[in-house]
CSV table of C-alpha atoms in Angstrom, one decimal:
chain,number,residue,atom,x,y,z
A,1,MET,CA,24.1,18.1,-2.2
A,2,LYS,CA,20.5,17.7,-3.1
A,3,LYS,CA,17.8,18.8,-0.7
A,4,LYS,CA,16.2,15.7,0.7
A,5,LEU,CA,12.6,15.9,2.0
A,6,VAL,CA,12.3,12.5,3.6
A,7,SER,CA,13.3,12.1,7.2
A,8,LEU,CA,13.8,9.1,9.4
A,9,VAL,CA,10.6,9.9,11.2
A,10,LEU,CA,8.6,10.1,7.9
A,11,THR,CA,10.1,6.8,6.6
A,12,ALA,CA,9.4,5.0,9.9
A,13,ALA,CA,5.9,6.2,10.0
A,14,MET,CA,5.3,5.0,6.5
A,15,MET,CA,6.3,1.4,7.4
A,16,GLY,CA,3.1,0.8,9.4
A,17,SER,CA,1.0,1.6,6.3
A,18,VAL,CA,3.2,-0.3,3.9
A,19,LEU,CA,2.8,-3.6,5.7
A,20,ALA,CA,-0.8,-3.9,4.6
A,21,GLY,CA,0.0,-3.3,1.0
A,22,CYS,CA,2.8,-5.9,1.2
A,23,GLY,CA,0.6,-8.6,2.6
A,24,GLY,CA,2.6,-8.6,5.8
A,25,SER,CA,-0.1,-10.2,7.9
A,26,SER,CA,0.8,-13.4,9.6
A,27,SER,CA,-2.9,-14.4,9.7
A,28,ALA,CA,-3.6,-16.9,7.0
A,29,ASP,CA,-6.2,-16.5,4.2
A,30,ASN,CA,-7.4,-13.0,5.1
A,31,THR,CA,-9.7,-14.5,7.7
A,32,PRO,CA,-9.6,-12.6,11.0
A,33,ALA,CA,-9.1,-14.8,14.0
A,34,ALA,CA,-11.6,-14.2,16.8
A,35,GLY,CA,-8.8,-14.9,19.3
A,36,ASP,CA,-9.2,-14.6,23.1
A,37,ALA,CA,-11.4,-11.7,24.0
A,38,GLY,CA,-9.5,-11.3,27.3
A,39,THR,CA,-6.2,-11.0,25.4
A,40,ALA,CA,-7.6,-8.5,23.0
A,41,GLN,CA,-8.6,-6.2,25.8
A,42,THR,CA,-5.2,-6.2,27.6
A,43,GLU,CA,-3.9,-3.1,25.8
A,44,PRO,CA,-4.9,0.0,27.8
A,45,SER,CA,-7.2,2.5,26.4
A,46,ALA,CA,-5.8,6.0,26.3
A,47,ALA,CA,-8.3,8.9,26.5
A,48,VAL,CA,-7.0,11.8,24.6
A,49,GLU,CA,-9.0,14.9,25.7
A,50,SER,CA,-9.0,18.5,24.6
A,51,ALA,CA,-7.3,20.9,27.0
A,52,ASP,CA,-9.2,23.5,28.9
A,53,ALA,CA,-10.5,26.3,26.7
A,54,SER,CA,-8.2,28.8,28.5
A,55,GLU,CA,-5.1,26.7,27.6
A,56,ALA,CA,-6.0,25.3,24.2
A,57,ALA,CA,-5.0,27.5,21.3
A,58,GLY,CA,-7.9,28.1,19.0
A,59,ALA,CA,-10.4,26.2,21.1
A,60,ASP,CA,-12.6,29.3,21.3
A,61,GLN,CA,-12.9,29.1,17.6
A,62,GLY,CA,-13.9,25.4,17.6
A,63,THR,CA,-17.2,23.8,16.9
A,64,GLU,CA,-18.8,23.4,20.3
A,65,ASP,CA,-22.2,22.0,19.2
A,66,LEU,CA,-20.8,18.5,19.1
A,67,SER,CA,-19.8,16.8,22.3
A,68,GLY,CA,-19.3,13.3,23.7
A,69,THR,CA,-16.8,10.5,23.5
A,70,LEU,CA,-15.6,8.9,20.2
A,71,SER,CA,-13.8,5.6,20.4
A,72,ILE,CA,-11.1,4.6,17.8
A,73,LEU,CA,-8.9,1.6,17.3
A,74,SER,CA,-5.9,3.1,15.6
A,75,TRP,CA,-3.5,1.6,13.1
A,76,TYR,CA,-1.0,4.2,14.2
A,77,ASP,CA,0.4,4.6,17.7
A,78,GLU,CA,-0.2,7.6,19.9
A,79,THR,CA,2.9,9.5,18.8
A,80,LYS,CA,1.9,9.3,15.1
A,81,ALA,CA,-1.8,10.0,15.8
A,82,ALA,CA,-1.1,13.0,18.1
A,83,PRO,CA,-1.1,15.6,15.4
A,84,VAL,CA,-4.4,14.3,14.0
A,85,ILE,CA,-6.1,14.1,17.4
A,86,GLU,CA,-4.9,17.6,18.4
A,87,ALA,CA,-6.1,19.1,15.2
A,88,PHE,CA,-9.5,17.5,15.5
A,89,ASN,CA,-9.9,18.6,19.1
A,90,ALA,CA,-9.0,22.2,18.1
A,91,LYS,CA,-12.1,22.1,15.9
A,92,TYR,CA,-14.2,20.0,18.2
A,93,PRO,CA,-13.0,20.9,21.8
A,94,ASN,CA,-15.9,19.1,23.5
A,95,VAL,CA,-15.3,15.7,21.9
A,96,THR,CA,-13.2,13.3,23.9
A,97,ILE,CA,-11.2,10.7,21.9
A,98,ASP,CA,-11.1,7.3,23.5
A,99,PHE,CA,-7.9,6.1,21.8
A,100,GLN,CA,-6.8,2.5,21.5
A,101,TYR,CA,-3.9,1.2,19.5
A,102,SER,CA,-3.0,-2.2,18.2
A,103,PRO,CA,0.1,-2.8,16.0
A,104,PRO,CA,-0.4,-3.8,12.4
A,105,VAL,CA,-1.0,-6.1,10.8
A,106,ALA,CA,-1.9,-9.4,12.4
A,107,ASP,CA,-2.4,-8.1,15.9
A,108,TYR,CA,-4.6,-5.2,14.6
A,109,VAL,CA,-6.8,-7.5,12.5
A,110,GLU,CA,-7.2,-10.0,15.3
A,111,LYS,CA,-8.1,-7.4,18.0
A,112,LEU,CA,-10.5,-5.5,15.7
A,113,SER,CA,-12.2,-8.8,14.8
A,114,THR,CA,-12.5,-9.8,18.5
A,115,LEU,CA,-14.1,-6.4,19.4
A,116,LEU,CA,-16.5,-6.5,16.5
A,117,TYR,CA,-17.6,-10.1,17.0
A,118,SER,CA,-18.2,-9.4,20.6
A,119,GLY,CA,-20.3,-6.3,19.9
A,120,ALA,CA,-17.8,-4.0,21.6
A,121,GLY,CA,-16.3,-2.5,18.5
A,122,PRO,CA,-15.0,1.0,18.4
A,123,ASP,CA,-16.9,3.8,16.7
A,124,ILE,CA,-14.2,4.2,14.0
A,125,PHE,CA,-11.3,1.9,12.9
A,126,TYR,CA,-9.1,1.1,10.0
A,127,MET,CA,-9.7,-1.1,7.0
A,128,ALA,CA,-6.7,-2.9,5.4
A,129,LEU,CA,-6.4,-5.3,2.5
A,130,GLU,CA,-6.2,-8.1,5.0
A,131,ASN,CA,-9.6,-7.4,6.7
A,132,ARG,CA,-11.4,-5.7,3.9
A,133,GLU,CA,-13.5,-8.7,2.7
A,134,ASP,CA,-14.7,-9.7,6.2
A,135,LEU,CA,-15.6,-6.1,7.2
A,136,ILE,CA,-17.6,-5.5,4.1
A,137,LYS,CA,-19.3,-8.9,3.8
A,138,GLY,CA,-20.0,-8.9,7.5
A,139,ASN,CA,-21.8,-5.6,7.3
A,140,TYR,CA,-19.5,-4.1,10.0
A,141,VAL,CA,-18.9,-0.9,8.1
A,142,GLU,CA,-21.0,2.1,7.2
A,143,ASP,CA,-21.6,2.9,3.5
A,144,LEU,CA,-19.7,6.2,2.8
A,145,SER,CA,-20.6,6.5,-0.8
A,146,ASN,CA,-22.8,9.6,-0.4
A,147,GLU,CA,-20.5,11.5,2.0
A,148,PRO,CA,-19.4,14.8,0.5
A,149,TYR,CA,-15.7,13.8,0.3
A,150,MET,CA,-16.6,10.8,-1.8
A,151,THR,CA,-18.8,12.8,-4.2
A,152,ASP,CA,-16.9,16.1,-4.6
A,153,GLY,CA,-13.7,14.8,-6.0
A,154,THR,CA,-11.7,14.9,-2.8
A,155,ILE,CA,-11.1,11.1,-2.7
A,156,PRO,CA,-9.8,9.5,-5.9
A,157,ASP,CA,-11.4,6.5,-7.6
A,158,SER,CA,-8.5,4.3,-6.7
A,159,VAL,CA,-9.6,4.5,-3.0
A,160,LYS,CA,-13.2,3.6,-3.9
A,161,THR,CA,-12.2,0.6,-5.9
A,162,THR,CA,-9.7,-0.6,-3.3
A,163,TYR,CA,-12.0,-0.4,-0.4
A,164,GLY,CA,-15.4,-0.7,-2.0
A,165,ALA,CA,-17.8,-3.3,-3.4
A,166,ASP,CA,-20.8,-3.3,-5.6
A,167,GLY,CA,-20.3,0.4,-6.4
A,168,LYS,CA,-20.2,1.4,-2.7
A,169,ALA,CA,-17.3,2.9,-0.8
A,170,TYR,CA,-16.6,1.8,2.8
A,171,SER,CA,-13.3,3.4,3.8
A,172,LEU,CA,-11.7,6.8,3.8
A,173,ALA,CA,-8.1,6.3,2.7
A,174,VAL,CA,-6.1,9.5,2.0
A,175,ASP,CA,-2.5,8.3,1.2
A,176,CYS,CA,-0.5,5.6,-0.5
A,177,TRP,CA,2.9,4.0,-0.8
A,178,VAL,CA,4.6,3.8,-4.2
A,179,GLY,CA,7.3,1.7,-5.8
A,180,GLY,CA,8.8,0.7,-9.1
A,181,ILE,CA,12.2,0.6,-10.8
A,182,PHE,CA,14.7,2.8,-9.0
A,183,TYR,CA,17.4,3.8,-11.5
A,184,ASN,CA,20.7,5.5,-11.2
A,185,LYS,CA,20.7,8.5,-13.5
A,186,ASP,CA,24.5,8.9,-13.5
A,187,LEU,CA,25.0,5.2,-14.6
A,188,PHE,CA,22.4,5.8,-17.3
A,189,ASP,CA,24.3,8.8,-18.5
A,190,GLN,CA,27.6,6.9,-18.3
A,191,ALA,CA,26.1,4.3,-20.7
A,192,GLY,CA,24.7,6.9,-23.0
A,193,ILE,CA,21.0,6.4,-22.0
A,194,THR,CA,19.2,9.7,-22.3
A,195,GLU,CA,15.6,8.8,-21.8
A,196,GLU,CA,13.5,6.5,-19.6
A,197,PRO,CA,12.3,3.4,-21.4
A,198,LYS,CA,8.6,3.7,-22.4
A,199,THR,CA,8.0,0.1,-23.5
A,200,TRP,CA,9.0,-3.3,-22.3
A,201,GLU,CA,11.3,-3.7,-25.4
A,202,GLU,CA,12.9,-0.4,-24.7
A,203,LEU,CA,13.6,-1.6,-21.1
A,204,LEU,CA,15.3,-4.7,-22.4
A,205,GLU,CA,17.4,-2.5,-24.7
A,206,VAL,CA,18.4,-0.4,-21.8
A,207,CYS,CA,19.5,-3.5,-19.9
A,208,GLN,CA,21.7,-4.6,-22.8
A,209,THR,CA,23.1,-1.1,-23.2
A,210,LEU,CA,24.1,-1.1,-19.6
A,211,LYS,CA,25.6,-4.6,-19.8
A,212,ASP,CA,27.6,-3.6,-22.9
A,213,ALA,CA,29.0,-0.6,-20.9
A,214,GLY,CA,30.2,-3.0,-18.2
A,215,ILE,CA,27.4,-1.9,-15.8
A,216,GLN,CA,25.3,-4.5,-14.0
A,217,PRO,CA,21.8,-3.6,-15.3
A,218,ILE,CA,19.5,-4.8,-12.5
A,219,MET,CA,19.0,-6.7,-9.3
A,220,ASP,CA,15.9,-8.3,-7.8
A,221,ASN,CA,15.5,-11.2,-5.4
A,222,CYS,CA,11.8,-11.8,-6.2
A,223,GLN,CA,10.8,-12.0,-2.6
A,224,ASP,CA,8.1,-9.3,-2.5
A,225,ALA,CA,4.6,-9.9,-3.8
A,226,ALA,CA,4.0,-6.1,-3.8
A,227,VAL,CA,7.2,-4.9,-5.5
A,228,ASN,CA,8.2,-7.0,-8.5
A,229,PHE,CA,8.0,-6.9,-12.3
A,230,THR,CA,5.1,-9.2,-12.9
A,231,ALA,CA,2.5,-7.3,-10.8
A,232,PRO,CA,2.7,-4.0,-12.8
A,233,LEU,CA,2.9,-6.1,-16.0
A,234,TYR,CA,-0.3,-7.8,-15.1
A,235,GLY,CA,-1.8,-4.4,-14.5
A,236,SER,CA,-0.8,-3.0,-17.9
A,237,GLU,CA,-1.2,-6.2,-20.0
A,238,VAL,CA,-4.2,-7.8,-18.5
A,239,LYS,CA,-6.2,-5.8,-15.9
A,240,SER,CA,-6.2,-2.5,-17.9
A,241,LYS,CA,-7.9,-4.4,-20.7
A,242,ASN,CA,-10.4,-6.3,-18.5
A,243,PRO,CA,-11.0,-4.6,-15.1
A,244,ASN,CA,-13.2,-7.5,-14.0
A,245,ILE,CA,-10.8,-10.3,-14.9
A,246,VAL,CA,-9.8,-11.2,-11.3
A,247,GLN,CA,-13.5,-11.5,-10.3
A,248,ASP,CA,-13.9,-13.7,-13.4
A,249,ILE,CA,-11.2,-16.0,-12.0
A,250,PHE,CA,-12.9,-16.3,-8.6
A,251,ASP,CA,-16.2,-16.9,-10.3
A,252,GLY,CA,-14.7,-19.7,-12.4
A,253,LYS,CA,-15.0,-17.9,-15.7
A,254,ALA,CA,-11.3,-17.5,-16.2
A,255,THR,CA,-8.1,-19.0,-14.7
A,256,PHE,CA,-4.8,-17.7,-13.3
A,257,LYS,CA,-3.1,-19.7,-16.1
A,258,ASP,CA,-5.1,-17.8,-18.7
A,259,THR,CA,-4.2,-14.4,-17.3
A,260,TRP,CA,-0.9,-14.6,-15.5
A,261,THR,CA,1.2,-16.7,-18.0
A,262,THR,CA,1.7,-13.7,-20.3
A,263,PRO,CA,3.2,-11.2,-17.7
A,264,ILE,CA,5.3,-14.0,-16.1
A,265,ALA,CA,6.6,-15.1,-19.5
A,266,MET,CA,7.5,-11.5,-20.4
A,267,TRP,CA,9.5,-11.2,-17.2
A,268,LYS,CA,11.3,-14.6,-17.6
A,269,GLU,CA,12.0,-14.4,-21.3
A,270,GLY,CA,13.0,-10.8,-21.2
A,271,LEU,CA,15.1,-10.5,-18.0
A,272,ILE,CA,16.0,-14.0,-16.9
A,273,ASP,CA,16.6,-15.8,-20.2
A,274,ASN,CA,18.8,-12.8,-21.3
A,275,GLY,CA,20.9,-13.0,-18.2
A,276,TYR,CA,19.9,-9.6,-16.7
A,277,LEU,CA,18.4,-11.3,-13.7
A,278,THR,CA,20.2,-14.4,-12.4
A,279,ALA,CA,19.1,-17.3,-10.2
A,280,ASP,CA,21.6,-16.4,-7.4
A,281,MET,CA,19.8,-13.1,-6.8
A,282,VAL,CA,17.0,-15.0,-5.1
A,283,GLY,CA,19.3,-15.5,-2.1
A,284,ALA,CA,20.2,-11.9,-1.8
A,285,THR,CA,18.7,-9.9,1.0
A,286,SER,CA,16.7,-6.7,0.3
A,287,ASP,CA,19.3,-4.8,2.4
A,288,GLU,CA,22.1,-6.1,0.2
A,289,ILE,CA,20.2,-5.1,-3.0
A,290,VAL,CA,19.5,-1.6,-1.7
A,291,THR,CA,23.1,-1.1,-0.6
A,292,ALA,CA,24.4,-2.3,-4.0
A,293,PHE,CA,22.2,0.3,-5.7
A,294,ALA,CA,23.1,3.1,-3.3
A,295,THR,CA,26.8,2.4,-3.8
A,296,GLY,CA,26.6,2.4,-7.6
A,297,GLN,CA,27.1,-1.4,-8.1
A,298,VAL,CA,23.9,-1.8,-10.1
A,299,ALA,CA,21.9,0.6,-12.2
A,300,MET,CA,18.3,-0.5,-11.4
A,301,ILE,CA,16.5,-2.2,-8.6
A,302,LEU,CA,12.8,-2.9,-7.7
A,303,SER,CA,12.0,-0.9,-4.6
A,304,GLY,CA,9.4,1.0,-2.6
A,305,SER,CA,9.2,4.4,-1.1
A,306,TRP,CA,10.2,3.1,2.4
A,307,ASN,CA,13.8,2.7,1.1
A,308,LEU,CA,14.3,6.4,0.2
A,309,ASN,CA,15.8,7.3,3.5
A,310,THR,CA,18.1,4.3,3.5
A,311,ILE,CA,19.4,5.2,0.0
A,312,ASP,CA,19.9,8.8,1.0
A,313,THR,CA,21.7,7.8,4.2
A,314,ILE,CA,24.1,5.6,2.4
A,315,ASN,CA,24.7,8.1,-0.5
A,316,PRO,CA,23.3,11.6,0.2
A,317,ASP,CA,24.4,12.8,-3.2
A,318,MET,CA,23.0,9.9,-5.3
A,319,ASN,CA,21.1,11.0,-8.4
A,320,TYR,CA,18.3,8.6,-8.9
A,321,LYS,CA,14.6,8.3,-9.6
A,322,CYS,CA,11.7,5.9,-9.4
A,323,MET,CA,10.1,5.0,-12.8
A,324,GLY,CA,7.3,2.6,-13.6
A,325,VAL,CA,7.5,-0.8,-15.2
A,326,PRO,CA,6.8,-0.2,-18.9
A,327,GLY,CA,4.5,-2.7,-20.7
A,328,THR,CA,3.8,-3.1,-24.4
A,329,GLU,CA,1.6,0.1,-24.4
A,330,GLU,CA,1.2,1.4,-20.8
A,331,THR,CA,3.5,1.9,-17.8
A,332,TYR,CA,2.3,0.8,-14.4
A,333,TYR,CA,3.9,1.2,-11.0
A,334,CYS,CA,4.0,-0.9,-7.8
A,335,GLY,CA,2.0,0.7,-5.0
A,336,ALA,CA,-1.2,0.6,-3.0
A,337,VAL,CA,-3.7,2.8,-1.2
A,338,ASN,CA,-2.9,2.8,2.5
A,339,VAL,CA,-5.3,1.7,5.2
A,340,GLY,CA,-8.5,3.8,5.5
A,341,LEU,CA,-10.9,5.0,8.2
A,342,CYS,CA,-14.3,3.3,8.6
A,343,ILE,CA,-17.4,3.9,10.7
A,344,ASN,CA,-18.7,1.0,12.7
A,345,SER,CA,-22.2,0.3,11.3
A,346,ALA,CA,-23.3,-0.5,14.9
A,347,SER,CA,-21.8,2.7,16.4
A,348,GLN,CA,-24.0,4.7,18.7
A,349,ASN,CA,-22.0,7.8,17.9
A,350,LYS,CA,-22.3,8.1,14.2
A,351,GLU,CA,-22.6,11.9,14.2
A,352,LEU,CA,-19.2,12.1,15.9
A,353,ALA,CA,-17.8,9.4,13.7
A,354,LYS,CA,-18.9,11.2,10.6
A,355,ALA,CA,-17.5,14.5,11.9
A,356,PHE,CA,-14.1,12.8,12.4
A,357,LEU,CA,-14.0,11.4,8.9
A,358,GLU,CA,-15.1,14.7,7.4
A,359,PHE,CA,-12.3,16.4,9.3
A,360,ALA,CA,-9.8,13.7,8.1
A,361,ALA,CA,-10.8,14.5,4.5
A,362,SER,CA,-10.4,18.3,5.0
A,363,PRO,CA,-7.2,20.2,4.1
A,364,GLU,CA,-6.5,20.6,7.8
A,365,GLY,CA,-7.0,16.9,8.4
A,366,LEU,CA,-5.0,15.8,5.4
A,367,GLU,CA,-2.1,18.0,6.6
A,368,ALA,CA,-2.3,16.6,10.1
A,369,GLN,CA,-2.2,13.0,8.8
A,370,TYR,CA,0.7,13.7,6.5
A,371,LYS,CA,2.7,15.1,9.5
A,372,GLY,CA,1.7,12.3,11.8
A,373,TYR,CA,1.5,9.2,9.5
A,374,GLY,CA,4.0,10.1,6.8
A,375,GLY,CA,2.2,8.5,3.8
A,376,PHE,CA,2.0,10.2,0.4
A,377,THR,CA,-1.2,12.2,0.2
A,378,ILE,CA,-3.4,11.3,-2.7
A,379,ALA,CA,-6.6,13.0,-1.6
A,380,ASN,CA,-7.3,16.4,-3.1
A,381,GLY,CA,-7.2,19.4,-0.9
A,382,TYR,CA,-3.7,19.3,0.5
A,383,SER,CA,-0.5,19.1,-1.7
A,384,PRO,CA,2.7,18.5,0.3
A,385,GLU,CA,6.0,18.6,-1.6
A,386,PHE,CA,7.1,15.1,-2.2
A,387,PRO,CA,10.7,14.0,-2.7
A,388,GLU,CA,11.7,14.6,-6.3
A,389,GLU,CA,12.8,11.0,-6.8
A,390,ILE,CA,9.3,9.7,-6.1
A,391,ALA,CA,6.9,12.6,-7.0
A,392,GLU,CA,5.9,11.3,-10.5
A,393,ALA,CA,5.3,7.9,-9.0
A,394,VAL,CA,2.9,9.3,-6.5
A,395,THR,CA,1.0,11.1,-9.2
A,396,GLN,CA,0.7,8.0,-11.3
A,397,VAL,CA,-0.5,5.8,-8.3
A,398,LYS,CA,-3.0,8.5,-7.4
A,399,ASP,CA,-4.3,8.2,-11.0
A,400,GLY,CA,-4.6,4.4,-10.7
A,401,LYS,CA,-1.6,3.4,-12.7
A,402,TYR,CA,-0.5,0.7,-10.3
A,403,TYR,CA,-1.2,-2.9,-9.6
A,404,ILE,CA,-0.9,-5.0,-6.4
A,405,PRO,CA,-2.3,-8.5,-6.5
A,406,MET,CA,-3.4,-8.6,-2.9
A,407,ALA,CA,-5.8,-5.7,-3.6
A,408,ASP,CA,-7.6,-7.9,-6.1
A,409,TRP,CA,-7.4,-11.2,-4.3
A,410,LEU,CA,-10.4,-10.6,-2.0
A,411,SER,CA,-10.4,-14.1,-0.6
A,412,TYR,CA,-7.5,-16.4,0.5
A,413,THR,CA,-5.1,-13.5,0.1
A,414,GLU,CA,-2.3,-14.8,2.2
A,415,SER,CA,-2.3,-18.4,0.7
A,416,LEU,CA,-2.3,-16.9,-2.8
A,417,ARG,CA,0.4,-14.4,-2.0
A,418,LEU,CA,2.8,-17.1,-0.7
A,419,THR,CA,2.1,-19.3,-3.7
A,420,TYR,CA,2.7,-16.4,-6.0
A,421,ILE,CA,6.1,-15.6,-4.6
A,422,GLN,CA,7.2,-19.2,-4.4
A,423,SER,CA,6.1,-19.8,-8.0
A,424,LEU,CA,8.0,-16.8,-9.3
A,425,GLN,CA,11.2,-17.8,-7.4
A,426,ASP,CA,10.9,-21.3,-8.8
A,427,CYS,CA,10.5,-19.8,-12.3
A,428,MET,CA,13.5,-17.6,-11.7
A,429,VAL,CA,15.8,-20.5,-10.8
A,430,GLY,CA,14.5,-22.5,-13.7
A,431,THR,CA,12.6,-25.3,-12.1
A,432,ILE,CA,9.2,-24.5,-13.6
A,433,THR,CA,7.9,-22.6,-16.6
A,434,PRO,CA,5.8,-19.4,-16.6
A,435,GLU,CA,2.7,-21.4,-17.5
A,436,GLU,CA,3.4,-23.8,-14.6
A,437,ALA,CA,3.9,-20.9,-12.2
A,438,ALA,CA,0.5,-19.4,-13.2
A,439,SER,CA,-1.1,-22.8,-12.9
A,440,LYS,CA,0.1,-23.2,-9.3
A,441,LEU,CA,-2.2,-20.2,-8.4
A,442,ASP,CA,-5.2,-22.1,-9.8
A,443,ALA,CA,-4.2,-25.2,-7.8
A,444,LYS,CA,-3.9,-23.2,-4.6
A,445,LEU,CA,-7.2,-21.4,-5.2
A,446,ALA,CA,-8.9,-24.8,-5.7
A,447,GLU,CA,-7.3,-26.2,-2.6
A,448,VAL,CA,-8.2,-23.4,-0.2
A,449,SER,CA,-11.7,-22.8,-1.6
A,450,ALA,CA,-12.5,-26.5,-1.0
A,451,GLU,CA,-11.5,-26.4,2.7
């Protein structure tokens, strides 16, 4: 039996981070709702204080020249945040953490918006894809570009581009989630496939080889905007050649039709028209697809790192791996940088806030976050052992070889996400063409931008 490194606790912890990448917010159009200030304040604030010096291990070695109270609105609950708070207080025993938690995604975005709009925002908080635009454009967050962890190579460029604007970085994100094509190595061996496909044409050849061997090649229900074929194909075929293409779309210099038709057509003509993906799969649940994969009924599925534990629970001895979606020249993965810490630009405790972020970027802080939050560390300075099935994918995502549309759609994110998925499903069942699917995104952008 293979040694598995993912536990139920780690997988559950990851899910809070994954929601942001998957566009899980129920708030429409990426616009935070001010909500009811009274409602936003109903969750109690938990003060997490350092223990007495006589009882706290290592407190006498802490940094005692900083003191005061630092407020945080956390994306993670107290149980997950405890290792981080404890490690921080071991270094800064005279700093009290005023800890508040709001569950992601919609509740968190709404509560943070309410606090910031009312001038009662916490000293530090989290930036997600869903609130990134409003936090940056509203000048609610401190510029972190010149902080040591941003300039010394600790934080990869993928974080700076995800949570930055105009060459500035506004959020400290240290981990990610990853996804791609999960494939059954034993079924590949059974069909005589000895290598992972390196190009789109080779992937199609693999599908046919599996089919000829009596093995169902692949399953996907096309229900996830973050984990599908067309997103990484867009990254490899379009975005890699023109990094500014999405901004050009929003500036009216290009269209979704111009740029999305090609990856959607590659997907439809290659996988659907050849019968490897079928219209009835749209009705399958994600659980059904994962179970089919784990029980050897299908050779490949599109999936994310949050399903590792489910697969291992169903079939502990399964021999599988996550590979990227190969394009004509490059291979891209599904994935995203997780939420990141920000400093409130209006904070009166910026020295403490900066100390917390500096700690979060340190080897000790990275280790504490890995233990508490369970995301896959991409910051340099701490290198945990990742599950073998996903290790290469983590490396590739860290190096920027991934694409998630919601990270690029800075405005009207939720409206575009819903249109994107519906259009792909319509294309999969044959009611519209790839060109029409891409054009629907143009129509939706025109509609919501005119409101």
